[in-house]
Tab-separated table of C-alpha atoms in Angstrom:
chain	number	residue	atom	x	y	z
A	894	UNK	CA	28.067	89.081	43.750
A	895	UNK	CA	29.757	87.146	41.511
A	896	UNK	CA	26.928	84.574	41.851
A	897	UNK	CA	24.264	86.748	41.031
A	898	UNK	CA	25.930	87.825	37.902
A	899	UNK	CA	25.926	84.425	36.671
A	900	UNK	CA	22.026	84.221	37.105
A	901	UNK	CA	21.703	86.921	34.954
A	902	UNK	CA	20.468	86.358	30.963
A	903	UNK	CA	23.832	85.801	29.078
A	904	UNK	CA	22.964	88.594	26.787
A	905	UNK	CA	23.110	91.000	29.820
A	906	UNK	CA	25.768	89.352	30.881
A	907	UNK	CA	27.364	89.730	27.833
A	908	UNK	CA	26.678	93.578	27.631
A	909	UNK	CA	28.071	94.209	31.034
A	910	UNK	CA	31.603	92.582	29.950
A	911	UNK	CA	31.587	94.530	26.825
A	912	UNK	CA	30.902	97.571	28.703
A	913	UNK	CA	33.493	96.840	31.190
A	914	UNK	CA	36.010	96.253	28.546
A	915	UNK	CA	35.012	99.323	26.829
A	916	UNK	CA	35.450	100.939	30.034
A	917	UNK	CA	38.947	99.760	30.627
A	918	UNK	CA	40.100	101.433	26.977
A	919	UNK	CA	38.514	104.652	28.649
A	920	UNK	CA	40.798	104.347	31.541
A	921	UNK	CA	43.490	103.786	29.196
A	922	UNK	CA	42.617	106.924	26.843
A	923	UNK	CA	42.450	108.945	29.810
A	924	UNK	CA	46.430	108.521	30.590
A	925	UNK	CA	46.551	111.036	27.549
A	926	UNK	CA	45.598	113.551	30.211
A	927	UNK	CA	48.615	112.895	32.877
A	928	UNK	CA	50.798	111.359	30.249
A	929	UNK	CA	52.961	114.001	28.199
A	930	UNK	CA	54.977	111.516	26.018
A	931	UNK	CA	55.202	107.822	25.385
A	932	UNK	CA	58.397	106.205	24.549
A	933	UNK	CA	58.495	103.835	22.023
A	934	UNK	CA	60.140	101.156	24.063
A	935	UNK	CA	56.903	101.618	26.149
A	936	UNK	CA	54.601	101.108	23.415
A	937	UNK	CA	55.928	97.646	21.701
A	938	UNK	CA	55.915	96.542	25.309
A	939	UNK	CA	52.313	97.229	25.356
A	940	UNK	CA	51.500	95.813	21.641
A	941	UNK	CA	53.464	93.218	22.627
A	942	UNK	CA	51.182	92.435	26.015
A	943	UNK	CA	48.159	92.873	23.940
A	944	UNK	CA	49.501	90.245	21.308
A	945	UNK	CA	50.588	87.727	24.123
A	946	UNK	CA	46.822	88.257	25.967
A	947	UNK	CA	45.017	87.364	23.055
A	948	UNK	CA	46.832	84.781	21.630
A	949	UNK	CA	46.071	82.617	24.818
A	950	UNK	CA	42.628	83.977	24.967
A	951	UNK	CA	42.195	82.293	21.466
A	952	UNK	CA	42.884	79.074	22.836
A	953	UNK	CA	41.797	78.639	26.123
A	954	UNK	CA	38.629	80.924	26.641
A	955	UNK	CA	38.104	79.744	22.336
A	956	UNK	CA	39.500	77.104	20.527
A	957	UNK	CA	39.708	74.416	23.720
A	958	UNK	CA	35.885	75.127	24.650
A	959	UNK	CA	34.996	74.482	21.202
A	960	UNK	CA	36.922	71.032	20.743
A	961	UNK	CA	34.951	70.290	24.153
A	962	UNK	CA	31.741	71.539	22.844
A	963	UNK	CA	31.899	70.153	19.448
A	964	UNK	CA	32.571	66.548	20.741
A	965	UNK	CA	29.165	66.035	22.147
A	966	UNK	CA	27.847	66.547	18.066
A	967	UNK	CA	30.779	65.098	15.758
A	968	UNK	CA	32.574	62.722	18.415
A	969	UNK	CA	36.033	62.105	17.225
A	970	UNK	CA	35.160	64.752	14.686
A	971	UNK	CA	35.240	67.667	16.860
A	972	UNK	CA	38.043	69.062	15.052
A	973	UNK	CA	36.387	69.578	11.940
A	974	UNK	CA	34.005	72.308	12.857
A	975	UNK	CA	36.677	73.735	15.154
A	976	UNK	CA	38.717	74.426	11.882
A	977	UNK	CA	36.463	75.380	9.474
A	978	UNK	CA	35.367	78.474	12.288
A	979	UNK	CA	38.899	79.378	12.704
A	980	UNK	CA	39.822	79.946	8.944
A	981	UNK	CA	36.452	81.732	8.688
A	982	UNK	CA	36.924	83.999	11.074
A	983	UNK	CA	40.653	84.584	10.143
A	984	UNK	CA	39.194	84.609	6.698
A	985	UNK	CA	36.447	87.476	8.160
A	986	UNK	CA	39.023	89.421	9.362
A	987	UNK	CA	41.136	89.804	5.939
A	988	UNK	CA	37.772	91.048	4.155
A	989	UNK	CA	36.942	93.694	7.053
A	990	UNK	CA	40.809	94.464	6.544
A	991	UNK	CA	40.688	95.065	2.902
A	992	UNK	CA	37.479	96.957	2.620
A	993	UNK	CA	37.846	99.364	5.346
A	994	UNK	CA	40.294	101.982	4.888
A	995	UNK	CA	42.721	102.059	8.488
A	996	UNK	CA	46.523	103.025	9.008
A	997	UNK	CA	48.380	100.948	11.528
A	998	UNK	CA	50.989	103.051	14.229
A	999	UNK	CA	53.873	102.123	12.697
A	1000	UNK	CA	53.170	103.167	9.329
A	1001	UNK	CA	52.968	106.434	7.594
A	1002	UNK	CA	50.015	108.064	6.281
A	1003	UNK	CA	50.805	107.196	2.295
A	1004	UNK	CA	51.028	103.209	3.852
A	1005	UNK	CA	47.351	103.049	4.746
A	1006	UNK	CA	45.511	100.240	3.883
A	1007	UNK	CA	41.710	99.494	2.997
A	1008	UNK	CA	40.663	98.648	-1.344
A	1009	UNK	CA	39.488	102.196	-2.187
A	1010	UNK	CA	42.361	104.514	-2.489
A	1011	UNK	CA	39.632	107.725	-2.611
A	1012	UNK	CA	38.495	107.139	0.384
A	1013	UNK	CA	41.805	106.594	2.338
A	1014	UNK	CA	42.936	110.060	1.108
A	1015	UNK	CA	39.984	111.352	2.354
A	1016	UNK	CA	40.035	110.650	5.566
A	1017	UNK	CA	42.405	112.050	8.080
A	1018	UNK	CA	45.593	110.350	9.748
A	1019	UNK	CA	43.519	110.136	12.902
A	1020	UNK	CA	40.411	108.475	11.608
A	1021	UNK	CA	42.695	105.980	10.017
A	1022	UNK	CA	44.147	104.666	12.674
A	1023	UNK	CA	41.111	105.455	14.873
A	1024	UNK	CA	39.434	102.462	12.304
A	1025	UNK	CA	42.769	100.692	12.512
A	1026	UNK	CA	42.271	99.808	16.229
A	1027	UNK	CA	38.367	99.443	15.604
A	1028	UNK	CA	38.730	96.655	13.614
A	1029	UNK	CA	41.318	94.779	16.196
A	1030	UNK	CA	38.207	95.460	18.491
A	1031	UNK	CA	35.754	93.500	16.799
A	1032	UNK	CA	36.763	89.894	17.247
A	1033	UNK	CA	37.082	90.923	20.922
A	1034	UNK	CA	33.505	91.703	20.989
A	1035	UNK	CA	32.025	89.264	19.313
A	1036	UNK	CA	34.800	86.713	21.463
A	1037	UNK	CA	33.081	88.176	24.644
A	1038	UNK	CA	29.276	87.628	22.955
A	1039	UNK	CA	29.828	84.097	22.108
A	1040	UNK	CA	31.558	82.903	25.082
A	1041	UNK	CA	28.675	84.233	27.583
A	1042	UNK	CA	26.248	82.955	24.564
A	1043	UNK	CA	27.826	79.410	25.406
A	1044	UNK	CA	26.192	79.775	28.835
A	1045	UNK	CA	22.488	80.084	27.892
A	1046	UNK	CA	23.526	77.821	25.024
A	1047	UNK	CA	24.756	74.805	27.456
A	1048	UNK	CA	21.789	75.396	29.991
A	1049	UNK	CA	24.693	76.652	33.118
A	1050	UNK	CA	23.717	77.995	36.045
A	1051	UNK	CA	26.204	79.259	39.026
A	1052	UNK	CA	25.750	75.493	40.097
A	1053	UNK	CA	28.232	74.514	37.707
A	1054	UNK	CA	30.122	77.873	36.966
A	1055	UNK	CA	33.076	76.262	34.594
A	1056	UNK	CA	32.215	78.007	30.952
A	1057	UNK	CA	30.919	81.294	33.443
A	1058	UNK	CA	34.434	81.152	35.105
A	1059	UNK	CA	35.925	80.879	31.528
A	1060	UNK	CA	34.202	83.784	30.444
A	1061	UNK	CA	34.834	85.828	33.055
A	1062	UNK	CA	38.457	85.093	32.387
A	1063	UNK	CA	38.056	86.598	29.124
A	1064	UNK	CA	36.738	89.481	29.848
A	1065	UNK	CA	39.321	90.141	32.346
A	1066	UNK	CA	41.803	89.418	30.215
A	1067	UNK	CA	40.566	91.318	27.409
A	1068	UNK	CA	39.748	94.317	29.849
A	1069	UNK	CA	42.994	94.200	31.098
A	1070	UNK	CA	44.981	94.507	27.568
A	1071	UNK	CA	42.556	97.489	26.469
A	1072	UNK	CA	44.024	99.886	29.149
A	1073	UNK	CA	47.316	100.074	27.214
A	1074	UNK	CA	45.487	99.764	24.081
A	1075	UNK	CA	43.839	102.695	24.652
A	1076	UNK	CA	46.639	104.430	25.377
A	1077	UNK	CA	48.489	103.206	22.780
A	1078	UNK	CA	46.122	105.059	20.418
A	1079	UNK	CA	45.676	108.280	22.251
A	1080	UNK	CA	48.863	108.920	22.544
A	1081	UNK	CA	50.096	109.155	18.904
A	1082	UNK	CA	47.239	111.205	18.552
A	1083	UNK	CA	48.396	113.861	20.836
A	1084	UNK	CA	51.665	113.370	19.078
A	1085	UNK	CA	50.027	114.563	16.001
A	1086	UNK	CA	48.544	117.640	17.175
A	1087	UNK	CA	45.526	117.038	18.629
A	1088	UNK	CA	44.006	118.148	21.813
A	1089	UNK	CA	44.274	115.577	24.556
A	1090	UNK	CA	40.659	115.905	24.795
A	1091	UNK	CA	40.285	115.355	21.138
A	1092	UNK	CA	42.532	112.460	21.155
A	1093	UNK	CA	40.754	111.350	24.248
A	1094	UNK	CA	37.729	110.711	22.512
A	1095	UNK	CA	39.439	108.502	19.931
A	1096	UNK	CA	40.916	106.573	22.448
A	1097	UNK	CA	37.997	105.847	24.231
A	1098	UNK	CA	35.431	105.163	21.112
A	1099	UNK	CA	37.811	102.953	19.570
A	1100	UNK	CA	36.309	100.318	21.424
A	1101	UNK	CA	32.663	101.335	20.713
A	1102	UNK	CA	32.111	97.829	19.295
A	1103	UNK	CA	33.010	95.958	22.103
A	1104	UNK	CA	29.712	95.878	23.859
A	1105	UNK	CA	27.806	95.701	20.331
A	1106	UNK	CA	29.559	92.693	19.196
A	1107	UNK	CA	29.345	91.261	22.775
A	1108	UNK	CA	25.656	91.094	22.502
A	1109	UNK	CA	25.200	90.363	18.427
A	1110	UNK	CA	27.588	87.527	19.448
A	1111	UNK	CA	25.605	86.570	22.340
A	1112	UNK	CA	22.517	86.717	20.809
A	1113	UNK	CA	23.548	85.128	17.568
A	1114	UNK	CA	24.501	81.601	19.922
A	1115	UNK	CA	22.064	81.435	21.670
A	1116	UNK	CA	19.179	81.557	18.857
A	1117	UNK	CA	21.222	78.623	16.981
A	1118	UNK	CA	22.714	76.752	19.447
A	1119	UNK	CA	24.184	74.310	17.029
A	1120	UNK	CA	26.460	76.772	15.757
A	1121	UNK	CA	28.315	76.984	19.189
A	1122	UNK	CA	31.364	75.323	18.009
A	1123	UNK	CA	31.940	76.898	15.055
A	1124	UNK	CA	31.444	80.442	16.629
A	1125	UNK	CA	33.956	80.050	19.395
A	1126	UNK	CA	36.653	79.270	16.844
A	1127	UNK	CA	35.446	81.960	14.048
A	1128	UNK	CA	36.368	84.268	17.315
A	1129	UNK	CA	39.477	82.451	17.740
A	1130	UNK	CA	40.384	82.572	14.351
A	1131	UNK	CA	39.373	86.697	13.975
A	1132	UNK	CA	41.684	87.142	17.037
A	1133	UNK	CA	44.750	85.469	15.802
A	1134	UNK	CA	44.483	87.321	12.718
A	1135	UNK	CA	44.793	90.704	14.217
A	1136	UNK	CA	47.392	88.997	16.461
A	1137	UNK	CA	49.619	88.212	13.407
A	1138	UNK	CA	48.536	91.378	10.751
A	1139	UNK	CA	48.600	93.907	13.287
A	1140	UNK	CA	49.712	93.619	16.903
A	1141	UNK	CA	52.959	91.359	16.113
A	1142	UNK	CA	54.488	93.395	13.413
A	1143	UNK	CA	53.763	97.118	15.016
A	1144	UNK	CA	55.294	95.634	18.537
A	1145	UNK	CA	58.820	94.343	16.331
A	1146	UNK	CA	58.985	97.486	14.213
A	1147	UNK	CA	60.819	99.900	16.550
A	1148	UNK	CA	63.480	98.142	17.280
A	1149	UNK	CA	62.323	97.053	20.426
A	1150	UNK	CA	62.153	93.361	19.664
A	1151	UNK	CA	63.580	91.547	23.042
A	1152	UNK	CA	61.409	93.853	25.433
A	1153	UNK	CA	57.769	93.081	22.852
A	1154	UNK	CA	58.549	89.242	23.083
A	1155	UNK	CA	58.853	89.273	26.732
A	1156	UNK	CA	55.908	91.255	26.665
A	1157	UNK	CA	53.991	89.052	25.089
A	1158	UNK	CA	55.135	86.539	26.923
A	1159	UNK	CA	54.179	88.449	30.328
A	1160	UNK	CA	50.667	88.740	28.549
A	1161	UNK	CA	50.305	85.002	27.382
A	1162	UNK	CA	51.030	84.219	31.063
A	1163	UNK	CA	48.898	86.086	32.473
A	1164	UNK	CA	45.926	85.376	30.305
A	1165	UNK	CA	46.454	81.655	30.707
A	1166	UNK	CA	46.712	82.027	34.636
A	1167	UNK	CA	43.320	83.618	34.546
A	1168	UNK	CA	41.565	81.595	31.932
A	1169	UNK	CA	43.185	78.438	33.962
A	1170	UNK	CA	42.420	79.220	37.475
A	1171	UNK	CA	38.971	80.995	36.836
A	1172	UNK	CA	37.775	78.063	34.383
C-alpha cells in the first residue's frame, strides 16, 4: 500500500497528507463532544507537544534535506540558500502575523493582535483565535507541499523511498500534533459559550489550509525545481516562528512550565524517532 502511494503524482500525494492532517484536527475537535472540561495543566502539555513536534520537524523532515539538496548546486555553499529560506519564511510569518487580526489562548480579548485595530474589534473572540490557530497551520501546509514536491522534484520512485519515507514522517508527525491542537481550540470555545457543535466546527476548519498549502507548496517545487532548497527552509523557518511567537509562550503561561518542557520534549522525541527511522 504504502508502495503504491509513492507511485502516485506528488501533488496527490501531497493532497492526501494534507487531508489526513486535516483529518486528524477533526478527530481532535470532536473530543469537544465527550470532553466536558480541559484542565489547564492538560493544555500546556499539549502546546507544549505541538512545540516539541515541530521544532524537530523543522530540522529533520526541513532544514537537513535542504543542506543535502542544496549541495548538489552551491557545493560547500549549501548553507547559503538554506539561510536565506529560513529568515524568509520566519520573516513570512511575522507579516501574516501583523496583518491578520488573531488572539492567542492565553490572552484576553483587548490583547489581540493583527495592524488594524477596527477590524480586531470587529470580529468576535472566537474568530480571533479561530485565525490565531489558522495561521500556525499554514507553514504546516505548505511544509507538507514542499516536502512531497521534493519527490517529483528529485525524480524518486518507491525504488529509492528515502525523501518519500521523510515525508511520510512529516505528515505523521504533523497529523499526530493536530489531534490535541484541535482540541486545544475547541475547547476554549465551549468554555466561552458556544455550542459544542459550534465550537466543533472551529476546531475542525482551523486547519482548512492544510491540504491547500500542501498542494500550492507541492506544485510551486515542482514547476521550479531550483528553488527546492530554499523552499524546504522558508518552511522550516515559518515553523519555528510559530514555534517561538505562539506555541512556546501559551504552553509557559499557566504556570505549568515543568510538565510543557517535558512535553515538548516527549514531542521532539517522537518526531525525530519517526523522521529518523522512516527516512
Amino acid at each position: 500500500m504504502l508502495a503504491s502511494f509513492f507511485n502516485l503524482n506528488p501533488i496527490w500525494q501531497a493532497l492526501i497528507a494534507g487531508l489526513f492532517t486535516w483529518f486528524c484536527t477533526i478527530v481532535g475537535a470532536a473530543g469537544v463532544f465527550f470532553v466536558k472540561t480541559i484542565h489547564r495543566k492538560m493544555l500546556d502539555s499539549m502546546m507544549g507537544f505541538a512545540a516539541g513536534v515541530m521544532i524537530a520537524a523543522s530540522f529533520w523532515s526541513l532544514l537537513e534535506p535542504s543542506l543535502d539538496f542544496g549541495e548538489t548546486t552551491y557545493g560547500s555553499w549549501n548553507w547559503l540558500p538554506t539561510t536565506i529560506g529560513f529568515l524568509v519564511g520566519g520573516l513570512f510569518l511575522r507579516l501574516i502575523d501583523h496583518i491578520i487580526p488573531h488572539l492567542h489562548l492565553d490572552k484576553s480579548i483587548e490583547e489581540a493582535e493583527g495592524s488594524n485595530p477596527q477590524t480586531r474589534q470587529r470580529l468576535s473572540k472566537s474568530m480571533l483565535l479561530f485565525l490565531a490557530m489558522t495561521i500556525h497551520n499554514i507553514p504546516e501546509g505548505l511544509a507538507l507541499g514542499v516536502a512531497f514536491g521534493a519527490i517529483g522534484t528529485m525524480g524518486l520512485t518507491s525504488d529509492n523511498p528515502a525523501i518519500a519515507l521523510s515525508a511520510v514522517g512529516l505528515a505523521l508527525g504533523i497529523g499526530l500534533q493536530n489531534i490535541p491542537e484541535g482540541l486545544a481550540l475547541s475547547m476554549p470555545l465551549r468554555a466561552e459559550g458556544k455550542s459544542r457543535k459550534t465550537a466543533f466546527w472551529y476546531g475542525a476548519l482551523s486547519a482548512v489550509f492544510e491540504p491547500i498549502g500542501a498542494v500550492l507548496g507541492a506544485l510551486f517545487v515542482i514547476s521550479m525545481s531550483s528553488i527546492l532548497p530554499y523552499a524546504l527552509a522558508f518552511a522550516a523557518g515559518a515553523m519555528i516562528f510559530v514555534v517561538v511567537e505562539e506555541l512556546i509562550p501559551e504552553s509557559q503561561s499557566g504556570g505549568n512550565t515543568d510538565i510543557a518542557t517535558l512535553s515538548l520534549l516527549l514531542g521532539f522525541a517522537i518526531m525525530m524517532i519517526l523522521d529518523v527511522a522512516l527516512g
